[in-house]
Each structure stands twice: as structure tokens, then as C-alpha cells.
Coordinates of C-alpha atoms in Angstrom, one line a residue:
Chain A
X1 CA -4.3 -41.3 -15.5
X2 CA -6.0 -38.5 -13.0
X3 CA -6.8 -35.3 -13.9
X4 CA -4.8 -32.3 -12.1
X5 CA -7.7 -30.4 -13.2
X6 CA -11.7 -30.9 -13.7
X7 CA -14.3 -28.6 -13.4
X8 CA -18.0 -29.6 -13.8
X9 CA -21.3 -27.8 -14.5
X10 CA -19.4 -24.5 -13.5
X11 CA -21.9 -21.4 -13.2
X12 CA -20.6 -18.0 -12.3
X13 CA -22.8 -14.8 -12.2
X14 CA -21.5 -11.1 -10.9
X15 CA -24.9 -10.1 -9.9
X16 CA -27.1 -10.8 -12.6
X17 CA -25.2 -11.2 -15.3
X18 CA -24.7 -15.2 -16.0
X19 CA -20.5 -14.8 -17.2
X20 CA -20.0 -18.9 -17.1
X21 CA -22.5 -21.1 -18.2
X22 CA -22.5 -24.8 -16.7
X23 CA -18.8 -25.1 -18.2
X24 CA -16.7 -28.4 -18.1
X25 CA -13.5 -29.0 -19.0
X26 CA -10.3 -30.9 -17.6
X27 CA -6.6 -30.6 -17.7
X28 CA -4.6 -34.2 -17.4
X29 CA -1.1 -34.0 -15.8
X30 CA 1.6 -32.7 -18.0
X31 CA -0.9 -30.9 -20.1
X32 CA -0.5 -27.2 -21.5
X33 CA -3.6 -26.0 -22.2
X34 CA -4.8 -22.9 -24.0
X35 CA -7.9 -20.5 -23.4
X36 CA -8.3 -18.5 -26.1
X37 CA -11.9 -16.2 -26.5
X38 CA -12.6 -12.5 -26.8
X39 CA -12.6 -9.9 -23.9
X40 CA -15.6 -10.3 -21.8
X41 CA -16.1 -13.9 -22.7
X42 CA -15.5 -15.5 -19.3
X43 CA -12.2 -17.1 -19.9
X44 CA -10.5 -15.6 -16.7
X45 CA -12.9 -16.0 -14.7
X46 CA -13.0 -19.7 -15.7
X47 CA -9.2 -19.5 -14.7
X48 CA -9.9 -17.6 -11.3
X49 CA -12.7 -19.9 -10.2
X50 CA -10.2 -22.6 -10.5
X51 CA -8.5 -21.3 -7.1
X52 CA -11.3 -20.1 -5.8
X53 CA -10.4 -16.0 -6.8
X54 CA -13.9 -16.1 -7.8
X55 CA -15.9 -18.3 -6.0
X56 CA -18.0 -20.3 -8.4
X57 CA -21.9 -19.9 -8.0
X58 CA -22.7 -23.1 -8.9
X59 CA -20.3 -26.1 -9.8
X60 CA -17.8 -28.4 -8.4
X61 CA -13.8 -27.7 -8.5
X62 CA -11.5 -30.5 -8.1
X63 CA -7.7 -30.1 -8.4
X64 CA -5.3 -32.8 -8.3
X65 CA -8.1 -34.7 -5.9
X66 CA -8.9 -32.1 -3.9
X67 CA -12.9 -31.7 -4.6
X68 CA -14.9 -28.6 -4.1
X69 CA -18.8 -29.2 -4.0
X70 CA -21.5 -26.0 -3.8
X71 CA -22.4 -27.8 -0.6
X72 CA -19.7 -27.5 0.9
X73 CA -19.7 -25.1 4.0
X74 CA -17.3 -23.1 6.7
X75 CA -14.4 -24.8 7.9
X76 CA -14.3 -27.6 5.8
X77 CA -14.8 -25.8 3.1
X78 CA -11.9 -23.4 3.4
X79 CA -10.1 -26.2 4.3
X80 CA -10.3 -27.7 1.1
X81 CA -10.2 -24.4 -0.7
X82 CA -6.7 -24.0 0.7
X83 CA -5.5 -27.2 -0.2
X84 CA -6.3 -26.3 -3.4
X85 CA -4.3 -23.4 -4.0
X86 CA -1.6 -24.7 -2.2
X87 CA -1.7 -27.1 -5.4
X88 CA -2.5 -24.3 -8.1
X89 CA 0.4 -21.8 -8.9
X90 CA -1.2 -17.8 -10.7
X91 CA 0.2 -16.2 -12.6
X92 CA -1.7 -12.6 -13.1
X93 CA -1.5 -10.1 -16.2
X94 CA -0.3 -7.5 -13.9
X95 CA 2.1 -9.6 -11.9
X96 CA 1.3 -8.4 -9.0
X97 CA 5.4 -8.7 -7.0
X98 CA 5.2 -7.3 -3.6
X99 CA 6.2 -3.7 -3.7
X100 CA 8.0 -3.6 -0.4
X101 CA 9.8 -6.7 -0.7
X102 CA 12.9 -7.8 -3.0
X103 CA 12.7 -10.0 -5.2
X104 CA 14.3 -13.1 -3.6
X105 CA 11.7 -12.0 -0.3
X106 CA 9.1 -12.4 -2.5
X107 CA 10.0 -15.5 -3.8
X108 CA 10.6 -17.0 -0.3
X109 CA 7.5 -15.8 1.2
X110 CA 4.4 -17.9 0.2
X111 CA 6.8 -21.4 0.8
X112 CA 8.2 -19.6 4.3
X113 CA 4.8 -18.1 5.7
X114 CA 2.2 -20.3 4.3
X115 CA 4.2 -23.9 4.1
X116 CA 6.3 -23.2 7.2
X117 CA 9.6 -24.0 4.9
X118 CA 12.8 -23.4 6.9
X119 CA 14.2 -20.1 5.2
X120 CA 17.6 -21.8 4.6
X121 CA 15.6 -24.6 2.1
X122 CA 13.0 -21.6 0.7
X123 CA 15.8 -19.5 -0.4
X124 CA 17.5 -22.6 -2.2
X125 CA 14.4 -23.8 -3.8
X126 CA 14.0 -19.9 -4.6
X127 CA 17.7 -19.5 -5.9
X128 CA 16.9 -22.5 -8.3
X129 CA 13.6 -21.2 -10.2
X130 CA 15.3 -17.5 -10.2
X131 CA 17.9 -19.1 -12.2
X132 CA 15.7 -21.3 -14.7
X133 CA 13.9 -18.0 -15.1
X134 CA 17.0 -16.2 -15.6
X135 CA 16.9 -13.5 -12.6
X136 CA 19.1 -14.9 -10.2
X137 CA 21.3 -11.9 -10.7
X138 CA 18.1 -9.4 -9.4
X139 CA 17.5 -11.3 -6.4
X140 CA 18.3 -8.3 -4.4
X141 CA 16.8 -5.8 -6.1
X142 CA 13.5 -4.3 -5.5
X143 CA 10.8 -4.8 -8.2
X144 CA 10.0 -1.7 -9.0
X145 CA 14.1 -1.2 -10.6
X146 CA 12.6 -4.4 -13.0
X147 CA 11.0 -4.2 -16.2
X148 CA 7.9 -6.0 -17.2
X149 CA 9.0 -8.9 -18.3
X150 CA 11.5 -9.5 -15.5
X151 CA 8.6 -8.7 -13.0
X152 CA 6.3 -11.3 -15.2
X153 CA 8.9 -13.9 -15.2
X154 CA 10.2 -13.1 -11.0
X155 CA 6.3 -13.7 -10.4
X156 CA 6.5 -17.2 -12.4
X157 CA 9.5 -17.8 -10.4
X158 CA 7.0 -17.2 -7.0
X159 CA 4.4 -19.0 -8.1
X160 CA 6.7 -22.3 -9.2
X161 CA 8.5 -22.3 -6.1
X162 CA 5.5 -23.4 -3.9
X163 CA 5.7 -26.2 -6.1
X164 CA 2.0 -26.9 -7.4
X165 CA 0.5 -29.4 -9.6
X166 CA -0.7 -26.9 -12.3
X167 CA 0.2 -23.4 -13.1
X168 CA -2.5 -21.0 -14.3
X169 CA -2.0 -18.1 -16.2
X170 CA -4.2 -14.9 -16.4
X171 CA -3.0 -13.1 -19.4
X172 CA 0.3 -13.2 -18.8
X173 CA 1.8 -11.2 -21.7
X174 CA -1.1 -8.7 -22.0
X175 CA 0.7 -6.0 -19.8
X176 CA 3.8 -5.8 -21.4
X177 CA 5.5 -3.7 -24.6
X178 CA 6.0 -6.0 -27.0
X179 CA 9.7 -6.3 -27.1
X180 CA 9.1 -7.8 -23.3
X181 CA 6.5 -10.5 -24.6
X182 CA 8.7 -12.8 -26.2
X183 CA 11.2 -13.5 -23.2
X184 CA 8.3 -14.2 -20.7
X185 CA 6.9 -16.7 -23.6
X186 CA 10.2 -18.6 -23.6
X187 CA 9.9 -18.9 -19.6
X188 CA 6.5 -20.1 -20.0
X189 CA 7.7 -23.1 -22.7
X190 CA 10.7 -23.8 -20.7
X191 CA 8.3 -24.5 -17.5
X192 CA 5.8 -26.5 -20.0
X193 CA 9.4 -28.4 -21.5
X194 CA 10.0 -29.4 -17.7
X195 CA 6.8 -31.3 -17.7
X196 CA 4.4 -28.3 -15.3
X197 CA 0.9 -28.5 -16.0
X198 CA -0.4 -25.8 -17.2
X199 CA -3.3 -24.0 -17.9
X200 CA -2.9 -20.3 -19.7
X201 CA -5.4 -18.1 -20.8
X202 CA -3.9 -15.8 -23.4
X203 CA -4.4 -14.0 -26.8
X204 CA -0.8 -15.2 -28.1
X205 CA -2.4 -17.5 -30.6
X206 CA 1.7 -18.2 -32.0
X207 CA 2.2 -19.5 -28.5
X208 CA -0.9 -21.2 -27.9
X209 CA -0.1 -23.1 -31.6
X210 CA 3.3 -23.8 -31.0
X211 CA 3.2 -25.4 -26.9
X212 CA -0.8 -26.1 -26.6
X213 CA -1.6 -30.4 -26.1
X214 CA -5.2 -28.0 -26.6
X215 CA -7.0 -25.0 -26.9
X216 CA -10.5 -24.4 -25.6
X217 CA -12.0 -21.4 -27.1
X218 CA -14.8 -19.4 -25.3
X219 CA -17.3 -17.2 -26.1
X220 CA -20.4 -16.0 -24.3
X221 CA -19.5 -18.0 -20.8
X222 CA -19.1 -21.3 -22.7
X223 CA -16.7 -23.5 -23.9
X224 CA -17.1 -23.4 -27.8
X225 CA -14.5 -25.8 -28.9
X226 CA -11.8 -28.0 -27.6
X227 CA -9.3 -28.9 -29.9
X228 CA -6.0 -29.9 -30.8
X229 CA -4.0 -26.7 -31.9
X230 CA -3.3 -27.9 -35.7
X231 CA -6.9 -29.0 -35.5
X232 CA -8.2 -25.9 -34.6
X233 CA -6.2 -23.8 -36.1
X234 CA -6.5 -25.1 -39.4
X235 CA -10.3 -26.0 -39.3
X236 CA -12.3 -24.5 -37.1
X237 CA -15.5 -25.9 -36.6
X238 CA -17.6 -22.6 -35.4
X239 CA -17.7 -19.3 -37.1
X240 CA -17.0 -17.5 -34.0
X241 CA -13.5 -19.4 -33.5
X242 CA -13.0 -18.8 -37.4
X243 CA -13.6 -15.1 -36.8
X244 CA -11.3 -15.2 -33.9
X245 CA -8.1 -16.7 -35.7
X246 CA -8.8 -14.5 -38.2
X247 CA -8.4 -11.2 -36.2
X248 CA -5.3 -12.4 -34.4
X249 CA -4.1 -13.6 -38.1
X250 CA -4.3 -10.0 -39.4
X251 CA -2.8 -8.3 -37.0
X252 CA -5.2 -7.1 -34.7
X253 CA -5.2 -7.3 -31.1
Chain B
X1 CA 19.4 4.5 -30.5
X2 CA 22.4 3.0 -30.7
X3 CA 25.3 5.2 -29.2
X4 CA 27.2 4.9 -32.0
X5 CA 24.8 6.5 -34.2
X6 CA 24.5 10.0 -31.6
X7 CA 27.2 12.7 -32.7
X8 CA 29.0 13.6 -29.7
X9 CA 28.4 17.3 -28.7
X10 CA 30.6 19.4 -29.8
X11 CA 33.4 21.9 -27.0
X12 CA 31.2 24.7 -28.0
X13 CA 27.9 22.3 -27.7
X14 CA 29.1 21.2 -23.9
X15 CA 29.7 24.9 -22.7
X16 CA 26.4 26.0 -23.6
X17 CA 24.9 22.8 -22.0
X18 CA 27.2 24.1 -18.7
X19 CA 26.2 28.1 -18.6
X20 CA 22.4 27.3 -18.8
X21 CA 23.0 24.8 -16.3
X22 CA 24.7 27.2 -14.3
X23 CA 21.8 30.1 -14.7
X24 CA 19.4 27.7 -13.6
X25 CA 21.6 27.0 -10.4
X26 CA 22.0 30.7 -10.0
X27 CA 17.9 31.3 -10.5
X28 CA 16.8 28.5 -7.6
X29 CA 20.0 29.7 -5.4
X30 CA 18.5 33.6 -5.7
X31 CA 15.0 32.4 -4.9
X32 CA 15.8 30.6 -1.5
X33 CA 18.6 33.8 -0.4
X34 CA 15.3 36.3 -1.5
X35 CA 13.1 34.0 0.8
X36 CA 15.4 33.5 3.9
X37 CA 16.4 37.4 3.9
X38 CA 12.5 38.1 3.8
X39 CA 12.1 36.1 6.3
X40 CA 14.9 37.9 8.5
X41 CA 13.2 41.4 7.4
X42 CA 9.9 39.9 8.7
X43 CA 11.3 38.5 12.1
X44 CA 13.2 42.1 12.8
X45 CA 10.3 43.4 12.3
X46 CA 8.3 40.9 14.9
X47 CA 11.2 41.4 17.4
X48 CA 11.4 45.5 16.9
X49 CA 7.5 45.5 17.8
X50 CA 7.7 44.1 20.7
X51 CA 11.0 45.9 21.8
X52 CA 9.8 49.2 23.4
X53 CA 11.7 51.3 21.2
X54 CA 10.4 54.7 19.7
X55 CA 11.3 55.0 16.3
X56 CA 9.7 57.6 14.0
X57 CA 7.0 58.3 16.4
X58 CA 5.7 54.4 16.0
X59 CA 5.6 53.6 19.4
X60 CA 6.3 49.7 20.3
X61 CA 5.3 47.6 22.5
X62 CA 7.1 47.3 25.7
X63 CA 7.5 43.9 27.4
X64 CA 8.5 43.6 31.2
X65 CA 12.2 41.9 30.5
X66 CA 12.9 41.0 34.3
X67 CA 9.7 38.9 34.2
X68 CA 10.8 37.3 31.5
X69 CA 13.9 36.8 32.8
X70 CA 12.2 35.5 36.0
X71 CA 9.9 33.0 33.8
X72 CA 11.5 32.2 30.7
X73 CA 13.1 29.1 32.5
X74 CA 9.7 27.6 34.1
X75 CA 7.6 28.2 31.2
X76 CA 10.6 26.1 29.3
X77 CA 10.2 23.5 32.0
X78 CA 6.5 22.4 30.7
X79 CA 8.4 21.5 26.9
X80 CA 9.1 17.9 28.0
X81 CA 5.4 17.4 29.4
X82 CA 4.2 18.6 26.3
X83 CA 6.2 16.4 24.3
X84 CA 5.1 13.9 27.0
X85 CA 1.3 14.3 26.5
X86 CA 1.5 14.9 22.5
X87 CA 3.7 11.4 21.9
X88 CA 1.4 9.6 24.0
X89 CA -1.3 10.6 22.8
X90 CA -0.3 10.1 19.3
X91 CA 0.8 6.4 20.0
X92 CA -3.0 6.1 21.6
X93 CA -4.4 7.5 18.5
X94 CA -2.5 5.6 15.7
X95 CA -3.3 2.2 17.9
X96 CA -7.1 3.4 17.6
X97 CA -7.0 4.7 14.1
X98 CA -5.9 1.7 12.8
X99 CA -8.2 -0.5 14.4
X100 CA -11.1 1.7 13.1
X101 CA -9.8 1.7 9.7
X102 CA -10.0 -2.0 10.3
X103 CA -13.3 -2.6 11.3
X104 CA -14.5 0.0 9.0
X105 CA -13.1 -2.5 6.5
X106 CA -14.6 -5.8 8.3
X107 CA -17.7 -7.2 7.2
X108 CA -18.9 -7.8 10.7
X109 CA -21.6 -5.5 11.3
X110 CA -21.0 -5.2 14.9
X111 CA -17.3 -4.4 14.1
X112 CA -17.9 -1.9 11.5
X113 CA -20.6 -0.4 13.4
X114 CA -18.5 0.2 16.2
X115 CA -15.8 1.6 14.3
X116 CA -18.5 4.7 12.3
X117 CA -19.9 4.6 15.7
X118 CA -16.9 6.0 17.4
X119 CA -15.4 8.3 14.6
X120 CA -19.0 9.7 14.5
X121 CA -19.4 10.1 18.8
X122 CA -16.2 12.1 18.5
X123 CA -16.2 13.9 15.5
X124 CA -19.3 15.0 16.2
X125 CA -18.1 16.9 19.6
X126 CA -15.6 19.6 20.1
X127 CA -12.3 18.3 21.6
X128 CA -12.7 20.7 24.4
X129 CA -15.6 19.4 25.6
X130 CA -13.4 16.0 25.6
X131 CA -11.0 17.2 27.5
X132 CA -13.3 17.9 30.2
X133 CA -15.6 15.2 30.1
X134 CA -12.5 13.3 31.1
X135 CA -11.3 15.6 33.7
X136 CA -14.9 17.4 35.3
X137 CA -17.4 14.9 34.3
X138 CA -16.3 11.6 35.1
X139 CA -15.6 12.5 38.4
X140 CA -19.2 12.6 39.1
X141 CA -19.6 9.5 38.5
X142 CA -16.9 8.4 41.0
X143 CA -14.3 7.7 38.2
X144 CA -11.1 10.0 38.8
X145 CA -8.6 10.3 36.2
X146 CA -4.9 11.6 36.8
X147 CA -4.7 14.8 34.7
X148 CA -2.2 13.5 32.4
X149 CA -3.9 10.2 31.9
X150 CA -7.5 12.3 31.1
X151 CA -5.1 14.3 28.8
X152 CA -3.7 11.4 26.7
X153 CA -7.3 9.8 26.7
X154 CA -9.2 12.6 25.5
X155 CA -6.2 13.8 22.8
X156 CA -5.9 10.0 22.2
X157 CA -9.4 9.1 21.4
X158 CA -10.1 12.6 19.4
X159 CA -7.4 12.1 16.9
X160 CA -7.9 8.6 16.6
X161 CA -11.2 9.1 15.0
X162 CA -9.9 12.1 12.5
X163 CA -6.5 9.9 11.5
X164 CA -8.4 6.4 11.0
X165 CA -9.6 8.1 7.6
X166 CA -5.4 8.3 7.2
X167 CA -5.3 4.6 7.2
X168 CA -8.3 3.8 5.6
X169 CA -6.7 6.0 2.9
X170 CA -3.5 3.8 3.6
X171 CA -5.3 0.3 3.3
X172 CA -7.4 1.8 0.0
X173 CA -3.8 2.6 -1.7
X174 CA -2.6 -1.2 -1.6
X175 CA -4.6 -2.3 -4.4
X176 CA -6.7 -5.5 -5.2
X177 CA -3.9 -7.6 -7.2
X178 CA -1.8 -7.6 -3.7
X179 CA -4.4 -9.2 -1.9
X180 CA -5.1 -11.5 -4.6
X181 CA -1.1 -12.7 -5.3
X182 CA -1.8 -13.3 -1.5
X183 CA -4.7 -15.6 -1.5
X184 CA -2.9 -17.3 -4.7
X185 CA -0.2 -18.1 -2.6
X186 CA -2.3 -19.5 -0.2
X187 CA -2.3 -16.5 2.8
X188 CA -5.1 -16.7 5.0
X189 CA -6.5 -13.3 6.0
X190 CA -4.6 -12.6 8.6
X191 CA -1.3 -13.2 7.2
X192 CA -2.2 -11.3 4.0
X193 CA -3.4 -7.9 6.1
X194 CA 0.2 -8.4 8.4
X195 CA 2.6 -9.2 5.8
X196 CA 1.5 -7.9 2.5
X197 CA -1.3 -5.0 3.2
X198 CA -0.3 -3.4 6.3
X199 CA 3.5 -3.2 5.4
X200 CA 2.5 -1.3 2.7
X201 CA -0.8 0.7 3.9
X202 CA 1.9 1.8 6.9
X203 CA 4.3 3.2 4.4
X204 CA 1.8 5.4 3.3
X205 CA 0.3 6.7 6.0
X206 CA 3.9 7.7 8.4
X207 CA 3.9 11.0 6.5
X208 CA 0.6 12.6 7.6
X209 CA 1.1 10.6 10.9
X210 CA 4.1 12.6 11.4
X211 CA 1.9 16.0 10.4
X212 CA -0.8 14.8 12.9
X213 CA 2.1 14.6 15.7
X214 CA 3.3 18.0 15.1
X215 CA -0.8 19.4 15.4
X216 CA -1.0 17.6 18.3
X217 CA 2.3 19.5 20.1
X218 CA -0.1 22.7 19.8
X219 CA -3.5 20.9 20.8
X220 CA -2.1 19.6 23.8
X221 CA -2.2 23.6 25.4
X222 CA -6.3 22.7 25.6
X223 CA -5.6 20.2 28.4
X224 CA -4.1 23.1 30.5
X225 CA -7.3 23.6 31.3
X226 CA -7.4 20.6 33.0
X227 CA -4.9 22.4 35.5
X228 CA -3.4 19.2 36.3
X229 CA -0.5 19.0 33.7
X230 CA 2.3 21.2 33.8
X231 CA 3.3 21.8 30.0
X232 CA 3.9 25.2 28.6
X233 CA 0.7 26.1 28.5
X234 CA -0.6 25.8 32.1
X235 CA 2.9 27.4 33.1
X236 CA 2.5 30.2 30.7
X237 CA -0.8 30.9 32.1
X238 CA -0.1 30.4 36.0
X239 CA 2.4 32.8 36.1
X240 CA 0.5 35.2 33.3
X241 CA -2.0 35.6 35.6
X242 CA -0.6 35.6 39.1
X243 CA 1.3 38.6 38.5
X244 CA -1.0 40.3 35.2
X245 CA 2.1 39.3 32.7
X246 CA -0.1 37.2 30.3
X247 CA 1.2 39.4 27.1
X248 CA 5.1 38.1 28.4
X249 CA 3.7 34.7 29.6
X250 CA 1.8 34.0 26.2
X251 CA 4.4 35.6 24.0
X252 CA 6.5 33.0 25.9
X253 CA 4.6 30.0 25.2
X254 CA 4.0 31.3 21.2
X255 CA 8.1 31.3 21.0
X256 CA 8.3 27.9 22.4
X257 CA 5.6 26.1 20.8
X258 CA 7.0 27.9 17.2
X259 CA 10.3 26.9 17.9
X260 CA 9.2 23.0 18.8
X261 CA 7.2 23.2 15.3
X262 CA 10.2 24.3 13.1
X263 CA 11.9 21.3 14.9
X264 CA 9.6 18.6 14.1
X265 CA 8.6 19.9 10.7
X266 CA 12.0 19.7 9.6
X267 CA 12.3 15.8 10.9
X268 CA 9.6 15.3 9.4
X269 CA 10.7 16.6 6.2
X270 CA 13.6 14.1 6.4
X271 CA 12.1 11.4 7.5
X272 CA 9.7 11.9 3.9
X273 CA 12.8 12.4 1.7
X274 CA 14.3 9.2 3.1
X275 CA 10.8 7.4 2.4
X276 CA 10.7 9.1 -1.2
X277 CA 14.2 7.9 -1.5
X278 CA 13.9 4.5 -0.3
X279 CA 13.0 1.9 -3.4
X280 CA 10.2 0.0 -1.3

């Protein structure tokens, strides 16, 4: 089968400090996939390279067919670079709604402005994914009247209803008081249950156990393991992954 | 805390709740009477100077009343050119200010040249000087403006430069995730500066817009000088001078440009509780 997602020989640096380090890794269609790693270890910007947030220093991107070369240049290239966030849905740690607009508005408004969507069809593709999130009732307020977790899951609502091939997920949970966390996380496994590809950096190793096909742990801009959760979980193959699970396992944060 | 769990105030409780309620109510109420009576003492006393009366062996001043009954009227008459020249110009210099914000903001060099260029050109000269370049200087070089239109241009220009900082303040306050939930969605620039940024930069910037009008209703006397536009202060100064009434004529011109101030500040102030108010 195709991947939705593979990145190869991926190299970031922010000035002169080398974050990625000729990374590879894939995501096959229906795939949930964790990124788990310490702070400061490159996994987001992994995750924001992917739709081109970050543009990769060195490195091809392809998304669901849609390949991104270094050499590629001007129009072409942002050609292709649109394509493929057209087929990548984000969703960021600090959701990031659009203040000035209500919640249905800003559901409607990436399929309305940047697909050309009639509004009737927009607001009826919108009504559905407020609903399987659970907010249809909010659609006219404002976000700022929402709490976290209703902002996190109105901004998985936006992001699912330009209908992309895989979801990614900055940190989605890292924002919020804990008593939020746990309704965005059942959002997140009902979109996995409905078969979205999906790609989720997180620290919510309970999560990442429980709905992960596979977790790729990173440290240091590289990929240090790729495993099946139970796999991974139970024996970890590098001490730096041990040391992880072990900090999440006693509580820590 | 579940409400079943909180013991319900008791009568006593609730009354004590009310009176300290009420003495707070009483305290602000007491303030604001305090202020608007010393404000009355403080006019009466503005209006008794200038009333000619001899009281306690102060003498005041005495102001010719039939020329200000004369005047009063076609000093009044230069109040809708003022208001004229100020909204124009203010419409001139918002248009401007943005588009400096916005090429301070571009990473064309030419454009963001151009854009510390001109707030530099004209902060860097008095708005006087302005004024006349328009009017006396261009002239000479066999350009003629209308008075108004040198007016608007020079006011135009001049606060364009000061109020771009207003909307690069404006831009700076939408931060970085908005522009990025953009791009995720798959905005090109353009669309993510008209439908996400500026929406919001515009939001914050109406308030000291609406403080840079009401400046502008005073600054607009300087192109009086002009002599070509008949607002309050060219009318306050014709007739001053023609018959040596400038302390009437200016007084005049003081009350009117006050009184247009008071106006517009007070708009102003609702048109920034509504904003506060409003959930966007």
C-alpha cells in the first residue's frame, strides 16, 4: 500500500544549531503514530517540517504523493507545498481558533476561502465534525467563552473538515488543566477509530500505548527507536527511551 | 465545590453583604458629585474672569460682547470645514499608515525602505513646515494646490507616518500561532493578512485611531495659515485682526474647538466600551 507520509534524509538547522539529523520515517494510511522524546529533541519540528511550518534545510517531504525535493524552486515549489497542506490537517498545542470569529466561522473558513466550498456544503460538512467532536451546541459562540478542551477539540473539528489524508498533532494536550486532557484524548481516538491517519507528537505515554500502530522516540534530532507500543513499552531497546518511560511512569512531566 | 456542600448565608449574613455594597455605591457616587461640582467651581471661575465684573477689588477682564455677538456665528461657520479637513485627513493617514506598517513588515527591501524612508522624511520635519511646503513651495515649481487639498495632504501625510507605528503595534499584537493555523489551513499570504491578521490588528488599533482623529480637530488650525480654508481658525483670526478683537476672536475659537473635543472624546469613549464589551 502507499504511504500518506515519508520523509527522507530530513535535516533541519535554526541557524547553527543542527535540531534534525538526516531523519526518516513513514506513516502508512490508517496509521496512528506516536512521537514521543524529551523537550528540545526535535520532535515538533519533525511534525512542522511535514507541512512545510518549518521549511526543511535539507530533505525530501512527500505526502500522500505529493513530493517535495530541496531542489525544488518558486512557483512550482509552492505549488506543491500547498498541495500538501491541503492534504495534512494541524493540530497545534495552543489551538490557535481565530479570536474574531465563532466557532462555526472558523470551521467553515479554511474549506470556504482556501477550497472555494459553497458555504451551504462548508457549513454542513462543518455541522457534522462539530458534532463527532461534541460542540455542535457552541457553534455560535465565540472562542474565547470556551474552555481548553473545547477550543482543542473545535480546532480538531477545523482541521478535519478540510478533509486531509493525515492529521498531525503538535502537543495537543500540553496546554490544558488536566481535568481538560482526557476529553480532547477521547476526540483524538474517536478520529483514529474512524480510520484518520494520524501522526501525534505528545507526552501522553497512556495514550500513545493504548491507540499507537507505533511510536518513534527521539532524542538529539534523531529517531532513536521505532516500535510497536507493547514492544516498546515493555522493552526498550536504548537507555535513553528506558529513561524516558520511566519518568512519565513515576509521575513526572 | 459542590453547592450542596456551601451553607447558605444567613438574613443577618445577606444584609451585611447589602450595607457594604451600598457604602461602596455611596463612596464612587460621592467621588464623581465632588468631581463634577469642582469642575462647575472651576468653570465659574473661567467664566467670572472673563466677565468684566469688579469684585473685591479683583478686577476682570472685560470682553467686547457686541463683537461677539457680531462673530460668534461666522467663527461657528468654519466647524464643518474643520471637521471637513480633520476626517479627510484622517482617512488619508490611516490608508498611509497601514501601508507603512505593511512594508515595514515586507521583506522587500525596496518596500520596507520606502516605508522607514517616509516615516523618517516626515517625522523628521515640523508639520508646519508641511503645511507650507504644500501651499508656498510647490507653487514654484508650477504645481498649485487648492488650499483644502494642500491641507488634507500635508495633515494626511504627517500623521500617517506618526500612526503607522499604531498598526505596526496592531499587526505585532496578532501573534505567530494565527498566522501559522493560517498557513495550516492552506491560506496564501494574502488571504491570511485580509482575513485572519488584519481583522484582528484593526480591532486593535480603532481606539488610538479614534484619539489621533480628535488631535487632528485641533491641528487642523495650522492650515489657517494657509489662508485658503475657512475653518474656525482662519475665521477666528480674520475677524480678530481686522477689527483688534483677537482676545474675543481666540477665546471664540478656544470654546469651539473645547466643545468639539468633549464631543468626540465622549464617542470615542463609547465606541471603546462597546469594543471592550464585544466577545471578538
Amino acid at each position: 500500500m502507499p504511504l500518506i507520509v515519508k520523509v527522507s534524509d530530513l535535516d533541519k538547522y535554526f541557524g547553527r544549531l543542527h535540531v534534525l539529523k538526516k531523519v526518516s520515517m513513514d506513516v502508512a494510511p490508517r496509521e496512528v503514530v506516536c512521537i514521543i522524546g524529551r523537550s528540545g529533541s526535535g520532535k515538533s519540528t519533525l511534525l512542522r517540517c511535514i507541512n512545510f511550518l518549518e521549511e526543511p534545510s535539507f530533505g525530501t517531504i512527500e505526502v500522500d504523493g505529493i513530493k517535495v525535493e530541496i531542489g525544488h524552486k518558486g512557483k512550482a515549489r509552492r505549488e506543491l507545498v500547498h498541495e500538501v497542506r491541503l492534504k495534512t490537517g494541524m493540530v497545534f498545542q495552543e489551538f490557535n481558533l481565530f479570536p474574531h470569529m465563532s466557532v462555526l466561522e472558523n470551521v467553515i473558513e479554511g474549506p470556504v476561502t482556501v477550497k472555494g466550498m459553497p458555504k451551504e456544503q462548508a457549513v454542513e460538512l462543518a455541522e457534522q465534525n462539530l458534532d463527532s467532536v461534541g460542540l455542535l451546541f457552541k457553534k455560535d459562540e465565540f472562542p474565547n467563552r470556551l474552555s481548553g478542551g473545547q477550543k482543542q477539540r473545535v480546532a480538531i473539528a477545523r482541521a478535519l473538515t478540510m478533509e486531509p489524508k493525515v492529521m498531525l498533532f503538535d502537543e495537543p494536550t500540553s496546554a490544558l488543566d488536566p481535568e481538560l486532557i482526557g476529553e480532547v484524548l477521547n476526540v483524538m481516538k474517536k478520529v483514529a477509530k474512524d480510520g484518520m491517519t494520524m501522526l501525534v507528537v505528545t507526552h501522553e505515554m497512556g495514550f500513545a500505548r493504548e491507540v499507537a500502530d507505533r511510536v518513534l522516540v527521539m532524542a538529539d534530532g534523531e529517531i532513536i527507536e521505532d516500535a510497536k507500543p507493547d514492544n516498546l513499552f515493555s522493552k526498550p531497546n536504548d537507555p535513553r527511551t528506558k529513561a524516558l518511560i520511566d519518568r512519565y511512569r513515576t509521575g513526572g512531566s | 465545590m459542590a453547592e450542596s456542600t456551601v451553607a447558605r448565608d444567613t438574613a443577618e449574613q445577606v444584609a451585611k453583604g447589602e450595607l457594604l455594597y451600598q457604602e461602596q455605591q455611596r463612596q464612587t457616587r460621592h467621588f464623581r458629585m465632588n468631581v463634577s461640582a469642582s469642575w462647575g467651581i472651576m468653570m465659574l471661575i473661567l467664566i467670572y474672569l472673563f466677565s468684566g465684573q469688579n469684585f473685591l477689588g479683583i478686577k476682570t477682564i472685560q470682553l467686547d460682547t457686541e463683537f461677539i455677538r457680531e462673530n460668534l456665528s461666522f467663527i461657528a461657520g468654519g466647524i464643518g470645514q474643520t471637521l471637513l479637513v480633520s476626517f479627510l485627513s484622517i482617512l488619508l493617514a490611516t490608508v498611509l499608515a497601514l501601508l507603512a506598517a505593511l512594508g515595514r513588515l515586507s521583506t522587500i527591501p525596496p518596500l520596507y525602505a520606502l516605508s522607514t524612508f517616509y516615516v523618517s522624511l516626515i517625522r523628521g520635519t515640523p508639520l508646519y513646515l508641511q503645511i507650507f511646503f504644500f501651499f508656498l513651495a510647490l507653487p514654484q515649481l508650477g504645481i498649485v494646490l487648492s488650499g483644502l487639498f494642500a491641507g488634507v495632504l500635508a495633515l494626511g501625510l504627517n500623521y500617517g507616518a506618526y500612526m503607522s507605528e499604531i498598526f505596526r503595534a496592531g499587526l505585532g499584537s496578532v501573534g505567530k500561532g494565527q498566522r501559522e493555523a493560517a498557513i495550516a489551513l492552506g491560506m496564501n499570504p494574502r488571504q491570511t493578512m485580509q482575513r485572519i491578521v488584519l481583522p484582528q490588528a484593526l480591532r486593535f488599533a480603532i481606539p488610538p485611531i479614534g484619539n489621533d482623529f480628535i488631535a487632528m480637530t485641533k491641528d487642523s488650525a495650522l492650515v489657517a495659515a494657509t489662508g485658503f480654508v475657512h475653518e474656525v481658525m482662519w475665521r477666528a483670526t480674520r475677524v480678530g485682526r481686522a477689527q483688534f478683537n483677537n482676545l474675543e476672536a481666540l477665546i471664540i475659537a478656544a470654546m469651539f474647538y473645547w466643545i468639539m473635543t468633549i464631543i468626540l472624546t465622549y464617542i470615542q469613549g463609547a465606541i471603546e466600551t462597546r469594543l471592550a464589551r464585544g466577545d471578538r
